[in-house]
Coordinates of C-alpha atoms and ligand atoms in Angstrom, one line a residue:
Chain A
M1 CA 39.1 -26.8 4.1
K2 CA 40.1 -23.6 5.9
N3 CA 36.9 -23.8 7.9
I4 CA 37.7 -27.2 9.1
I5 CA 41.1 -26.0 10.3
D6 CA 39.7 -22.9 12.0
V7 CA 36.9 -24.9 13.8
T8 CA 39.2 -27.7 15.0
V9 CA 42.1 -25.6 16.0
E10 CA 39.7 -23.8 18.3
N11 CA 39.3 -27.0 20.3
Q12 CA 42.9 -28.0 20.3
A13 CA 46.0 -26.7 22.1
H14 CA 48.1 -24.9 19.5
I15 CA 51.3 -26.2 21.0
T16 CA 51.7 -29.2 23.3
V17 CA 54.8 -29.6 25.5
S18 CA 55.7 -33.2 26.6
P19 CA 58.3 -34.5 29.0
R20 CA 61.9 -35.0 27.9
E21 CA 62.5 -38.1 25.9
D22 CA 63.7 -40.4 28.7
E23 CA 61.3 -39.1 31.4
D24 CA 57.6 -39.6 32.1
F25 CA 56.9 -36.3 33.7
I26 CA 57.7 -32.6 33.7
F27 CA 59.1 -32.1 37.1
L28 CA 59.8 -28.4 37.7
Y29 CA 57.0 -27.1 35.6
H30 CA 56.4 -23.8 37.3
G31 CA 59.6 -22.4 35.9
L32 CA 58.8 -23.7 32.4
E33 CA 55.3 -22.3 32.6
N34 CA 56.6 -18.8 33.5
Y35 CA 59.2 -19.0 30.7
I36 CA 56.4 -19.9 28.1
R37 CA 54.0 -17.2 29.4
K38 CA 56.7 -14.6 28.7
Q39 CA 57.0 -15.7 25.0
E40 CA 55.5 -13.3 22.4
G41 CA 52.1 -14.4 21.0
V42 CA 51.3 -16.7 23.9
I43 CA 47.7 -16.2 25.1
A44 CA 47.4 -18.9 27.7
V45 CA 49.2 -21.9 29.2
S46 CA 47.6 -24.9 30.9
S47 CA 49.5 -27.6 32.7
Y48 CA 47.9 -31.0 33.1
Y49 CA 48.4 -34.4 34.6
Q50 CA 47.0 -37.2 32.5
G51 CA 46.6 -40.7 33.7
E52 CA 44.4 -43.7 33.2
A53 CA 41.7 -44.7 35.6
A54 CA 38.5 -46.8 35.9
L55 CA 35.3 -44.9 36.9
Q56 CA 32.7 -46.9 38.7
Y57 CA 29.1 -45.9 39.3
R58 CA 26.9 -48.6 40.9
H59 CA 27.3 -51.6 38.6
N60 CA 28.8 -49.7 35.7
A61 CA 32.5 -49.2 35.1
E62 CA 34.4 -47.5 32.3
G63 CA 38.1 -46.9 31.5
V64 CA 38.9 -43.2 31.1
A65 CA 41.6 -40.8 30.4
L66 CA 41.7 -38.7 33.6
F67 CA 42.9 -35.2 33.2
G68 CA 44.0 -33.1 36.2
V69 CA 43.8 -29.4 35.2
N70 CA 43.5 -25.9 36.5
P71 CA 40.0 -25.2 35.0
E72 CA 40.6 -21.6 34.3
D73 CA 43.9 -22.2 32.4
E74 CA 42.4 -25.2 30.6
D75 CA 39.4 -23.2 29.5
R76 CA 41.6 -20.4 28.1
V77 CA 43.7 -22.9 26.1
V78 CA 41.0 -25.2 24.7
Q79 CA 37.7 -23.3 25.3
K80 CA 36.1 -25.9 27.5
E81 CA 33.3 -23.8 28.9
K82 CA 31.5 -23.3 25.7
D83 CA 31.1 -27.1 25.2
M84 CA 29.5 -27.7 28.6
I85 CA 26.0 -29.1 28.2
A86 CA 25.4 -29.2 32.0
G87 CA 27.1 -27.6 35.0
D88 CA 30.3 -25.6 34.5
F89 CA 33.9 -26.3 34.0
G90 CA 35.0 -23.8 36.6
S91 CA 33.4 -26.0 39.3
L92 CA 36.6 -28.1 39.3
D93 CA 38.1 -25.3 41.4
L94 CA 35.6 -25.7 44.2
P95 CA 36.9 -27.3 47.5
G96 CA 36.2 -31.0 47.4
R97 CA 36.4 -33.6 44.7
Y98 CA 34.5 -32.7 41.6
M99 CA 34.6 -34.1 38.1
V100 CA 33.5 -33.1 34.6
I101 CA 33.0 -36.0 32.2
G102 CA 32.2 -36.5 28.5
S103 CA 28.5 -36.8 27.5
K104 CA 28.8 -40.3 26.1
L105 CA 30.8 -41.4 29.1
A106 CA 28.0 -40.0 31.3
R107 CA 25.4 -42.0 29.3
N108 CA 27.5 -45.2 29.5
L109 CA 27.9 -44.9 33.2
D110 CA 24.3 -43.7 33.6
V111 CA 25.3 -40.8 35.8
D112 CA 24.1 -37.3 36.0
I113 CA 25.1 -34.1 37.8
G114 CA 25.2 -34.6 41.5
D115 CA 26.0 -38.4 41.3
T116 CA 29.2 -39.6 42.8
V117 CA 31.6 -41.9 40.9
T118 CA 34.6 -43.8 42.2
A119 CA 37.9 -43.6 40.5
Q120 CA 40.2 -46.6 40.8
F121 CA 43.8 -47.2 39.7
P122 CA 46.2 -50.0 40.8
G123 CA 48.4 -48.7 43.6
S124 CA 46.1 -45.8 44.4
A125 CA 43.4 -45.5 47.0
P126 CA 39.9 -45.4 45.4
A127 CA 38.6 -41.8 45.4
D128 CA 35.1 -40.5 45.1
F129 CA 34.3 -37.6 42.8
K130 CA 31.0 -35.8 42.5
I131 CA 29.9 -35.1 38.9
S132 CA 29.6 -31.3 38.5
G133 CA 29.5 -31.0 34.8
I134 CA 29.0 -32.8 31.5
I135 CA 30.9 -31.8 28.3
Q136 CA 30.2 -32.5 24.7
T137 CA 32.8 -31.6 22.0
G138 CA 31.6 -33.8 19.2
T139 CA 34.8 -35.7 19.3
Q140 CA 35.9 -39.1 20.7
A141 CA 36.8 -37.4 23.9
D142 CA 33.1 -37.4 24.8
E143 CA 33.4 -41.1 25.4
T144 CA 36.8 -41.3 27.2
A145 CA 37.7 -38.1 28.9
A146 CA 37.2 -37.1 32.6
Y147 CA 38.5 -33.9 34.1
A148 CA 39.2 -33.0 37.7
N149 CA 41.3 -30.5 39.6
L150 CA 45.1 -30.9 39.0
K151 CA 45.9 -31.1 42.7
R152 CA 43.3 -33.8 43.4
V153 CA 44.5 -35.9 40.4
Q154 CA 48.1 -35.6 41.5
D155 CA 47.1 -36.8 45.0
F156 CA 45.0 -39.6 43.5
Y157 CA 48.1 -40.9 41.7
N158 CA 50.3 -40.4 44.7
A159 CA 52.4 -38.0 42.6
G160 CA 54.1 -34.8 43.8
D161 CA 53.6 -31.5 42.1
I162 CA 54.5 -32.8 38.7
I163 CA 52.6 -32.8 35.3
T164 CA 52.6 -34.9 32.2
G165 CA 52.1 -32.1 29.7
M166 CA 51.3 -28.5 28.9
G167 CA 48.9 -27.0 26.4
I168 CA 49.6 -23.5 24.9
R169 CA 47.3 -21.2 23.0
V170 CA 48.8 -18.6 20.7
S171 CA 47.4 -15.5 18.9
D172 CA 48.6 -16.5 15.4
I173 CA 48.0 -20.2 14.7
Y174 CA 50.3 -20.2 11.7
A175 CA 53.2 -18.9 13.8
A176 CA 52.8 -21.9 16.2
N177 CA 55.5 -23.8 14.5
T178 CA 58.2 -21.2 15.0
L179 CA 57.3 -20.8 18.7
A180 CA 57.3 -24.6 19.2
N181 CA 60.8 -24.9 17.7
K182 CA 62.0 -22.1 20.0
I183 CA 60.7 -23.7 23.1
D184 CA 62.1 -27.0 22.0
R185 CA 65.5 -25.4 21.5
E186 CA 65.7 -23.1 24.5
A187 CA 63.9 -25.1 27.2
D188 CA 64.8 -28.5 25.9
Y189 CA 61.3 -30.0 26.2
D190 CA 59.5 -31.7 23.5
A191 CA 57.2 -29.0 22.1
V192 CA 55.0 -29.9 19.1
S193 CA 52.7 -27.5 17.2
W194 CA 49.3 -28.4 15.9
M195 CA 50.7 -28.3 12.4
E196 CA 53.4 -30.9 13.2
Q197 CA 50.9 -33.0 15.0
N198 CA 48.5 -33.0 12.1
S199 CA 51.1 -32.7 9.3
E200 CA 49.8 -35.8 7.6
I201 CA 46.3 -34.5 7.6
L202 CA 47.3 -31.1 6.5
D203 CA 49.2 -32.7 3.5
L204 CA 46.1 -34.7 2.8
I205 CA 43.9 -31.6 2.9
E206 CA 46.4 -29.8 0.6
T207 CA 46.2 -32.6 -2.0
Q208 CA 42.5 -32.8 -1.5
S209 CA 42.0 -29.2 -2.2
Q210 CA 44.1 -29.6 -5.4
F211 CA 41.8 -32.4 -6.4
V212 CA 38.8 -30.3 -5.6
L213 CA 40.2 -27.5 -7.8
I214 CA 40.7 -29.9 -10.7
F215 CA 37.2 -31.2 -10.0
Y216 CA 35.7 -27.7 -10.2
I217 CA 37.6 -26.9 -13.4
L218 CA 36.3 -30.1 -15.0
I219 CA 32.7 -29.4 -13.9
F220 CA 32.9 -25.9 -15.3
A221 CA 34.5 -27.1 -18.5
I222 CA 32.0 -29.8 -19.0
S223 CA 29.0 -27.7 -18.2
G224 CA 30.4 -24.9 -20.4
F225 CA 30.6 -27.3 -23.4
G226 CA 27.2 -28.7 -22.6
I227 CA 25.7 -25.2 -22.6
A228 CA 27.5 -24.2 -25.8
N229 CA 26.2 -27.3 -27.4
I230 CA 22.6 -26.6 -26.5
L231 CA 22.9 -23.0 -27.7
I232 CA 24.5 -24.2 -31.0
M233 CA 21.6 -26.6 -31.4
I234 CA 19.1 -23.7 -30.8
V235 CA 21.0 -21.6 -33.3
M236 CA 21.0 -24.4 -35.9
E237 CA 17.3 -24.9 -35.4
K238 CA 16.6 -21.3 -36.1
V239 CA 18.8 -20.7 -39.1
G240 CA 15.9 -19.9 -41.4
E241 CA 14.4 -17.5 -38.9
I242 CA 17.8 -15.8 -38.4
G243 CA 18.0 -15.3 -42.2
M244 CA 14.5 -13.9 -42.3
L245 CA 15.3 -11.5 -39.4
M246 CA 18.3 -10.3 -41.3
A247 CA 16.2 -9.8 -44.4
M248 CA 13.7 -7.8 -42.3
G249 CA 16.6 -5.5 -41.3
V250 CA 17.9 -6.8 -38.0
P251 CA 21.6 -5.9 -37.8
R252 CA 24.2 -8.6 -37.1
K253 CA 25.0 -7.0 -33.8
S254 CA 21.4 -7.4 -32.6
I255 CA 21.4 -11.1 -33.6
L256 CA 24.5 -11.5 -31.5
F257 CA 22.8 -9.7 -28.6
I258 CA 19.6 -11.8 -28.9
F259 CA 21.5 -15.1 -28.6
L260 CA 23.8 -13.8 -25.8
L261 CA 20.6 -12.7 -24.0
E262 CA 19.1 -16.1 -24.5
A263 CA 22.3 -17.6 -22.9
C264 CA 22.0 -15.3 -19.9
I265 CA 18.3 -16.1 -19.4
L266 CA 19.0 -19.8 -19.6
G267 CA 21.9 -19.2 -17.2
M268 CA 19.9 -17.2 -14.7
A269 CA 17.2 -19.9 -14.7
G270 CA 19.9 -22.5 -14.2
V271 CA 21.6 -20.6 -11.4
M272 CA 18.3 -20.2 -9.5
I273 CA 17.2 -23.8 -9.9
G274 CA 20.7 -25.0 -9.1
S275 CA 21.0 -22.9 -5.9
A276 CA 17.6 -24.0 -4.7
L277 CA 18.6 -27.7 -5.3
G278 CA 22.0 -27.1 -3.7
Y279 CA 20.4 -25.6 -0.7
V280 CA 17.8 -28.3 -0.2
S281 CA 20.4 -31.1 -0.7
A282 CA 22.8 -29.4 1.8
L283 CA 20.0 -29.2 4.3
F284 CA 19.1 -32.8 3.6
L285 CA 22.7 -34.0 4.1
A286 CA 23.1 -31.9 7.2
S287 CA 20.0 -33.5 8.7
Y288 CA 21.9 -36.8 8.5
S289 CA 25.1 -37.2 10.5
I290 CA 27.5 -38.8 8.0
P291 CA 30.3 -40.6 9.9
I292 CA 33.9 -40.0 9.0
P293 CA 37.0 -41.5 10.7
P294 CA 37.8 -39.1 13.5
E295 CA 41.5 -40.0 13.6
M296 CA 41.8 -38.6 10.1
Y297 CA 39.9 -35.3 10.6
F298 CA 41.1 -33.6 13.8
G299 CA 38.9 -35.8 15.8
M300 CA 35.7 -34.8 14.1
D301 CA 33.4 -37.8 13.8
H302 CA 30.9 -36.6 11.3
L303 CA 31.0 -34.8 8.0
P304 CA 30.7 -31.0 8.7
I305 CA 28.3 -29.2 6.5
L306 CA 28.4 -25.4 6.4
I307 CA 25.8 -23.5 4.4
V308 CA 27.5 -20.2 3.5
P309 CA 25.6 -17.6 1.5
E310 CA 28.9 -16.4 -0.1
N311 CA 29.4 -19.9 -1.7
F312 CA 26.0 -19.5 -3.5
I313 CA 26.9 -16.0 -4.7
I314 CA 30.4 -17.1 -5.9
A315 CA 29.0 -20.2 -7.6
G316 CA 26.3 -18.1 -9.2
I317 CA 28.7 -15.5 -10.5
F318 CA 31.0 -18.2 -11.8
A319 CA 28.2 -20.0 -13.5
M320 CA 26.9 -16.9 -15.1
A321 CA 30.4 -16.1 -16.4
I322 CA 30.8 -19.6 -17.8
I323 CA 27.4 -19.5 -19.4
T324 CA 27.9 -16.2 -21.0
M325 CA 31.3 -17.3 -22.3
A326 CA 29.7 -20.5 -23.6
G327 CA 27.1 -18.4 -25.3
I328 CA 29.6 -16.3 -27.2
Y329 CA 30.5 -18.8 -29.8
P330 CA 27.0 -19.9 -30.8
A331 CA 25.8 -16.2 -30.8
R332 CA 28.7 -15.2 -33.0
R333 CA 28.0 -18.1 -35.3
A334 CA 24.4 -16.9 -35.6
S335 CA 25.4 -13.3 -36.3
K336 CA 28.0 -14.3 -38.9
M337 CA 25.5 -16.3 -41.0
N338 CA 25.1 -15.6 -44.6
P339 CA 21.5 -14.5 -44.9
V340 CA 21.1 -16.0 -48.4
E341 CA 22.3 -19.4 -47.3
A342 CA 20.3 -19.1 -44.1
I343 CA 17.1 -18.4 -45.9
H344 CA 17.5 -21.2 -48.4
S345 CA 18.5 -23.7 -45.8
V346 CA 14.8 -24.2 -45.0
Chain B
M1 CA 4.5 5.9 -64.7
S2 CA 7.3 8.2 -63.7
D3 CA 10.7 7.7 -65.3
E4 CA 12.6 8.2 -62.0
K5 CA 15.3 5.5 -61.9
I6 CA 15.1 3.7 -58.6
I7 CA 17.7 1.0 -59.3
Q8 CA 20.7 1.5 -61.5
I9 CA 23.0 -1.6 -62.0
T10 CA 26.3 -1.2 -63.8
N11 CA 28.6 -4.0 -64.9
L12 CA 27.4 -6.3 -62.1
T13 CA 29.4 -9.5 -61.7
R14 CA 29.1 -12.2 -59.1
I15 CA 31.6 -15.0 -59.1
Y16 CA 31.2 -17.9 -56.6
V17 CA 34.5 -19.6 -55.8
D18 CA 33.5 -23.1 -54.7
G19 CA 36.3 -25.3 -55.8
V20 CA 35.7 -24.1 -59.3
E21 CA 34.8 -20.5 -60.3
I22 CA 31.2 -20.0 -61.2
R23 CA 30.3 -16.8 -63.0
A24 CA 26.7 -16.5 -61.7
L25 CA 26.3 -13.0 -63.0
D26 CA 28.5 -11.6 -65.8
G27 CA 28.5 -7.8 -66.4
V28 CA 24.8 -7.1 -66.0
E29 CA 23.6 -3.6 -66.9
L30 CA 20.1 -2.8 -65.8
D31 CA 18.0 0.3 -64.9
I32 CA 14.6 -0.1 -63.1
E33 CA 12.1 2.7 -62.8
K34 CA 10.0 3.6 -59.8
G35 CA 6.6 1.8 -59.9
E36 CA 7.7 -0.9 -62.4
F37 CA 6.2 -4.4 -62.2
L38 CA 8.7 -6.6 -63.8
A39 CA 9.6 -10.3 -64.1
I40 CA 13.1 -11.9 -64.3
V41 CA 13.0 -15.2 -66.2
G42 CA 15.5 -17.6 -67.5
P43 CA 16.6 -21.2 -67.2
S44 CA 17.6 -22.8 -63.9
G45 CA 21.1 -21.7 -62.8
S46 CA 21.0 -18.6 -65.0
G47 CA 21.6 -16.2 -62.1
K48 CA 18.1 -14.9 -61.3
S49 CA 18.2 -15.5 -57.6
T50 CA 21.8 -14.2 -57.5
L51 CA 20.7 -10.9 -59.1
L52 CA 17.7 -10.6 -56.7
N53 CA 19.8 -11.2 -53.6
L54 CA 22.2 -8.5 -54.8
I55 CA 19.4 -6.0 -55.3
G56 CA 18.1 -7.0 -51.9
I57 CA 21.6 -6.3 -50.4
L58 CA 21.6 -9.8 -48.9
D59 CA 24.7 -10.5 -50.9
T60 CA 27.8 -8.5 -52.1
P61 CA 28.9 -8.4 -55.8
T62 CA 32.4 -9.4 -56.9
S63 CA 32.5 -6.2 -59.0
G64 CA 30.1 -3.6 -60.3
T65 CA 27.8 -1.2 -58.5
I66 CA 24.1 -1.1 -57.5
L67 CA 22.6 2.3 -56.8
L68 CA 19.3 2.3 -54.9
K69 CA 17.7 5.8 -55.1
G70 CA 21.1 7.0 -56.3
I71 CA 23.1 5.5 -53.3
D72 CA 25.7 2.9 -53.8
V73 CA 24.7 0.0 -51.5
T74 CA 27.6 -2.3 -52.3
K75 CA 30.0 -0.7 -49.9
M76 CA 27.8 0.0 -47.0
S77 CA 28.2 -1.1 -43.4
D78 CA 26.0 -3.9 -42.0
K79 CA 24.1 -1.3 -40.0
E80 CA 23.3 0.8 -43.0
R81 CA 22.4 -2.3 -45.1
S82 CA 20.1 -3.5 -42.3
R83 CA 18.3 -0.1 -42.2
I84 CA 17.8 0.0 -45.9
R85 CA 16.5 -3.6 -45.9
N86 CA 14.1 -2.7 -43.2
Q87 CA 12.8 0.6 -44.7
E88 CA 13.2 0.4 -48.4
L89 CA 13.0 -3.3 -49.3
G90 CA 10.3 -5.9 -48.9
F91 CA 11.1 -9.6 -49.4
I92 CA 8.9 -12.4 -50.5
F93 CA 10.5 -15.9 -50.9
Q94 CA 9.2 -19.1 -52.3
Y95 CA 8.7 -20.4 -48.8
H96 CA 6.9 -18.0 -46.5
H97 CA 9.5 -18.0 -43.7
L98 CA 7.0 -16.8 -41.1
L99 CA 8.3 -17.2 -37.5
P100 CA 6.5 -20.3 -36.2
D101 CA 6.2 -19.1 -32.6
F102 CA 4.2 -16.0 -33.6
N103 CA 0.8 -15.5 -35.0
A104 CA 0.0 -13.7 -38.3
L105 CA -0.4 -10.3 -36.7
E106 CA 2.8 -10.5 -34.8
N107 CA 4.7 -11.7 -37.8
V108 CA 3.5 -8.7 -39.8
M109 CA 4.3 -6.4 -36.9
M110 CA 7.9 -7.6 -36.9
P111 CA 9.4 -5.2 -39.5
L112 CA 7.7 -2.2 -37.8
L113 CA 9.0 -3.2 -34.4
I114 CA 12.5 -3.6 -35.8
N115 CA 12.1 -0.1 -37.2
G116 CA 11.4 1.1 -33.6
M117 CA 7.6 1.7 -33.9
K118 CA 5.5 1.5 -30.7
T119 CA 3.8 -1.8 -30.3
S120 CA 0.2 -0.4 -30.2
K121 CA 0.8 1.6 -33.4
A122 CA 2.5 -1.4 -35.1
R123 CA -0.4 -3.6 -34.2
E124 CA -2.9 -1.2 -35.8
K125 CA -0.8 -0.9 -39.0
A126 CA -0.2 -4.7 -39.2
R127 CA -4.0 -5.3 -38.8
E128 CA -4.8 -2.9 -41.7
M129 CA -2.1 -4.6 -43.9
L130 CA -3.6 -8.0 -43.2
E131 CA -7.0 -6.7 -44.0
E132 CA -5.7 -5.4 -47.3
V133 CA -4.4 -8.9 -48.2
G134 CA -7.7 -10.4 -47.3
L135 CA -6.8 -12.0 -44.0
G136 CA -8.6 -9.7 -41.6
D137 CA -10.2 -12.8 -40.0
R138 CA -7.0 -14.7 -39.5
L139 CA -5.0 -12.3 -37.4
Y140 CA -4.3 -14.7 -34.5
H141 CA -3.6 -17.8 -36.5
R142 CA -0.1 -19.3 -36.6
S143 CA 1.5 -20.4 -39.8
N144 CA 0.8 -24.1 -39.1
Q145 CA -2.9 -23.2 -38.8
L146 CA -3.0 -21.4 -42.2
S147 CA -3.0 -22.8 -45.8
G148 CA 0.0 -22.3 -48.1
G149 CA -1.8 -19.5 -50.0
Q150 CA -2.8 -17.8 -46.7
N151 CA 0.8 -18.1 -45.3
Q152 CA 2.1 -16.5 -48.5
R153 CA -0.4 -13.6 -48.1
V154 CA 0.9 -13.1 -44.6
A155 CA 4.4 -13.0 -46.0
V156 CA 3.2 -10.4 -48.6
A157 CA 1.7 -8.3 -45.8
R158 CA 4.9 -8.5 -43.9
A159 CA 7.0 -7.5 -47.0
L160 CA 4.7 -4.5 -47.6
V161 CA 3.9 -3.3 -44.1
N162 CA 6.9 -0.9 -43.8
N163 CA 5.8 0.7 -47.1
P164 CA 9.1 -0.2 -48.9
S165 CA 9.9 1.4 -52.2
I166 CA 11.1 -1.9 -53.7
V167 CA 9.4 -5.4 -53.3
I168 CA 11.4 -8.4 -54.5
G169 CA 10.0 -11.8 -54.8
D170 CA 12.0 -15.0 -55.6
E171 CA 9.4 -17.3 -57.1
P172 CA 6.7 -16.0 -54.6
T173 CA 4.1 -18.4 -56.0
G174 CA 6.4 -21.3 -56.7
N175 CA 4.9 -23.4 -54.0
L176 CA 1.3 -22.7 -54.7
D177 CA -1.4 -24.2 -57.0
S178 CA -2.4 -22.2 -60.1
K179 CA -5.5 -20.7 -58.4
S180 CA -3.7 -19.5 -55.3
S181 CA -0.9 -18.4 -57.6
D182 CA -3.3 -16.2 -59.6
N183 CA -4.7 -14.7 -56.4
I184 CA -1.3 -13.7 -55.1
Y185 CA -0.4 -12.3 -58.5
E186 CA -3.6 -10.2 -58.5
L187 CA -2.8 -9.1 -55.0
L188 CA 0.7 -8.0 -55.9
R189 CA -0.6 -6.2 -59.0
K190 CA -3.3 -4.4 -56.9
L191 CA -0.7 -3.3 -54.3
N192 CA 1.6 -2.2 -57.1
R193 CA -1.1 0.1 -58.6
E194 CA -2.3 1.4 -55.2
H195 CA 1.1 2.2 -53.7
N196 CA 3.2 2.8 -56.8
Q197 CA 5.9 0.5 -55.4
T198 CA 8.5 -1.2 -57.6
F199 CA 8.0 -5.0 -57.9
I200 CA 10.7 -7.3 -59.1
L201 CA 9.6 -10.9 -59.4
V202 CA 11.6 -14.0 -60.4
T203 CA 9.4 -16.6 -61.9
H204 CA 9.5 -19.8 -63.9
D205 CA 5.8 -19.4 -64.8
E206 CA 5.8 -17.8 -68.3
R207 CA 2.0 -17.3 -68.0
M208 CA 2.6 -15.1 -64.9
A209 CA 5.6 -13.4 -66.5
A210 CA 3.4 -12.5 -69.5
K211 CA 1.1 -10.5 -67.2
T212 CA 3.9 -8.2 -66.0
D213 CA 5.0 -4.9 -67.7
R214 CA 8.5 -5.9 -68.5
I215 CA 10.4 -9.2 -68.8
I216 CA 14.1 -9.5 -68.3
R217 CA 15.6 -12.8 -69.5
L218 CA 18.9 -14.1 -68.1
V219 CA 21.0 -16.8 -69.7
D220 CA 24.4 -17.8 -68.2
G221 CA 24.4 -14.6 -66.0
K222 CA 23.9 -12.3 -68.9
V223 CA 20.8 -10.2 -69.9
V224 CA 19.7 -11.6 -73.3
E225 CA 16.3 -10.0 -73.5
D226 CA 14.7 -6.9 -72.0
S227 CA 11.2 -6.4 -73.4
R228 CA 8.6 -3.8 -72.3
K229 CA 4.9 -4.0 -72.9
V230 CA 3.7 -1.1 -74.9
Ligands
ATP1 N1 26.4 -20.1 -52.7 C1 26.7 -20.5 -53.9 N2 27.9 -21.1 -54.1 C2 28.3 -21.5 -55.3 N3 27.6 -21.4 -56.4 C3 26.4 -20.9 -56.3 C4 25.9 -20.4 -55.1 N4 24.7 -19.9 -55.3 C5 24.5 -20.0 -56.6 N5 25.5 -20.6 -57.2 C6 25.6 -20.9 -58.6 O1 25.4 -19.7 -59.3 C7 24.6 -20.0 -60.5 C8 23.4 -19.1 -60.5 O2 22.5 -19.5 -59.4 P1 21.1 -18.9 -59.1 O3 20.7 -19.4 -57.8 O4 21.2 -17.4 -59.2 O5 20.3 -19.5 -60.3 P2 18.7 -19.2 -60.6 O6 18.6 -18.6 -61.9 O7 18.1 -18.6 -59.4 O8 18.2 -20.8 -60.7 P3 16.8 -21.4 -60.3 O9 15.9 -21.0 -61.3 O10 17.1 -22.9 -60.3 O11 16.5 -20.9 -58.9 C9 24.3 -21.5 -60.5 O12 25.2 -22.1 -61.4 C10 24.5 -21.9 -59.1 O13 25.0 -23.2 -59.0
MG2 MG1 16.7 -19.2 -58.0

């Protein structure tokens, strides 16, 4: 679960600042930006103007969320450049009208780098933008988001130098809440941290990890009893032989050791087969993209599968510990046998 | 025959508490000399097996002492008992109790390996022992590939391979027909003469008992007869 948080927080502003409650825009945002930049732990700030628009290319048209950004700032806050599959995000700074769009949107419009699309919005003059980059984040934004230079977007909407929001990146993601509250209080703008934004999901993850823990405990308990059962059966099958070994002079301690060793050998075989099966099925699952509702999982739209060597090692150690523990009772039972009764049981 | 006392039993009592108290052995006094070939007889439930298991230190008496070669074995740790069972005692039971996953040779090697002998040397000794019991041509057979008499011969070889000073047999021919029974008896007798080991055999077979040097008769956990051939 921690992995999911780390991965997704990487692609999200840690704190988002919105206009005051009864306003639609942040008007004097340069002052606010300077104030936020001075706060401790702030790495980057990106102001943006978000509006709706229709993009048209030949006979295709799609509704989009059009973001006006300063590409350098935006990249520092939400790491855009690494998700570019064609062109680069910095091109939005070039003189002229350039646009970066999501990969699915590009496919739907049937456009490629170098093509020119027309943006339209009621009350605005249609404006042409040249596609200079295609971005793929693996989220829904790929289908709806278009990015252009802040200034050009403000002009397109006939707005002055105003913005609709601000994204902030901080050094310690778990301190984001504190900083958001401070901005909220001191600047009187609506600042929300990624934790508040996703509080329901985080709660869900919390309960989910408790369930996962219970699940693990159950699995280990069940397999522990299963293994103990098998070992007890092996011991019961060999009662006569154990008695004869004792008569031949094998000390009780060695009998104990023999059956613990048997448990370990069975355990080792189990861990090896289990790890191989686990690895193969993880590869198999990863080769399919299993859809999940993105609005529930930080915008991820498929089940993330990470194959981490540590997990195999931890599971292996746990399994060996459980198996050895499960082996103790049957082995003790074998070593405590009365040789006379054992021999005559056959 | 030397008159060195290899086993000295004094006032040996074994009481089983199993709901009711059962006095399986009741104040048994018995001395056995080195090289003796003796039979313990008596009706069913008279305590023959109980006595044998105590001599074999597979069981602990309620009271009384057993000295093996002058050492009290009733108060020993499991480790010491195990060592004595391995080196001084050989067991033959009514059923052969061979380990089913191993062949005859491996079964006979077992007591030697438990004693820490090298595998190659143990294999050589086990082979000699199996030849001595007449199974030189059955080394690699498992117990399910051998007859009852042959299995019992393997068990005899296993009991004797460590050259124990005392061999105990609880009805060692009880499962065999009279011909195989006689063969095993002759074999034990031969081994007794050649190695001067002490043999203590429990038997229901009066015919076989009559061929031993000494008969001890138990009734209700007490020795009622102790007769030596002269
Ligand atoms: N483990 C035990 N628990 C309770 N009683 C026992 C136990 N073993 C033996 N006994 C009792 O002790 C008495 C002597 O038994 P033991 O086995 O020594 O007889 P036995 O002379 O060998 O008889 P058999 O000729 O039938 O083998 C019997 O009354 C028997 O029921
Ligand atoms: Mg008996």
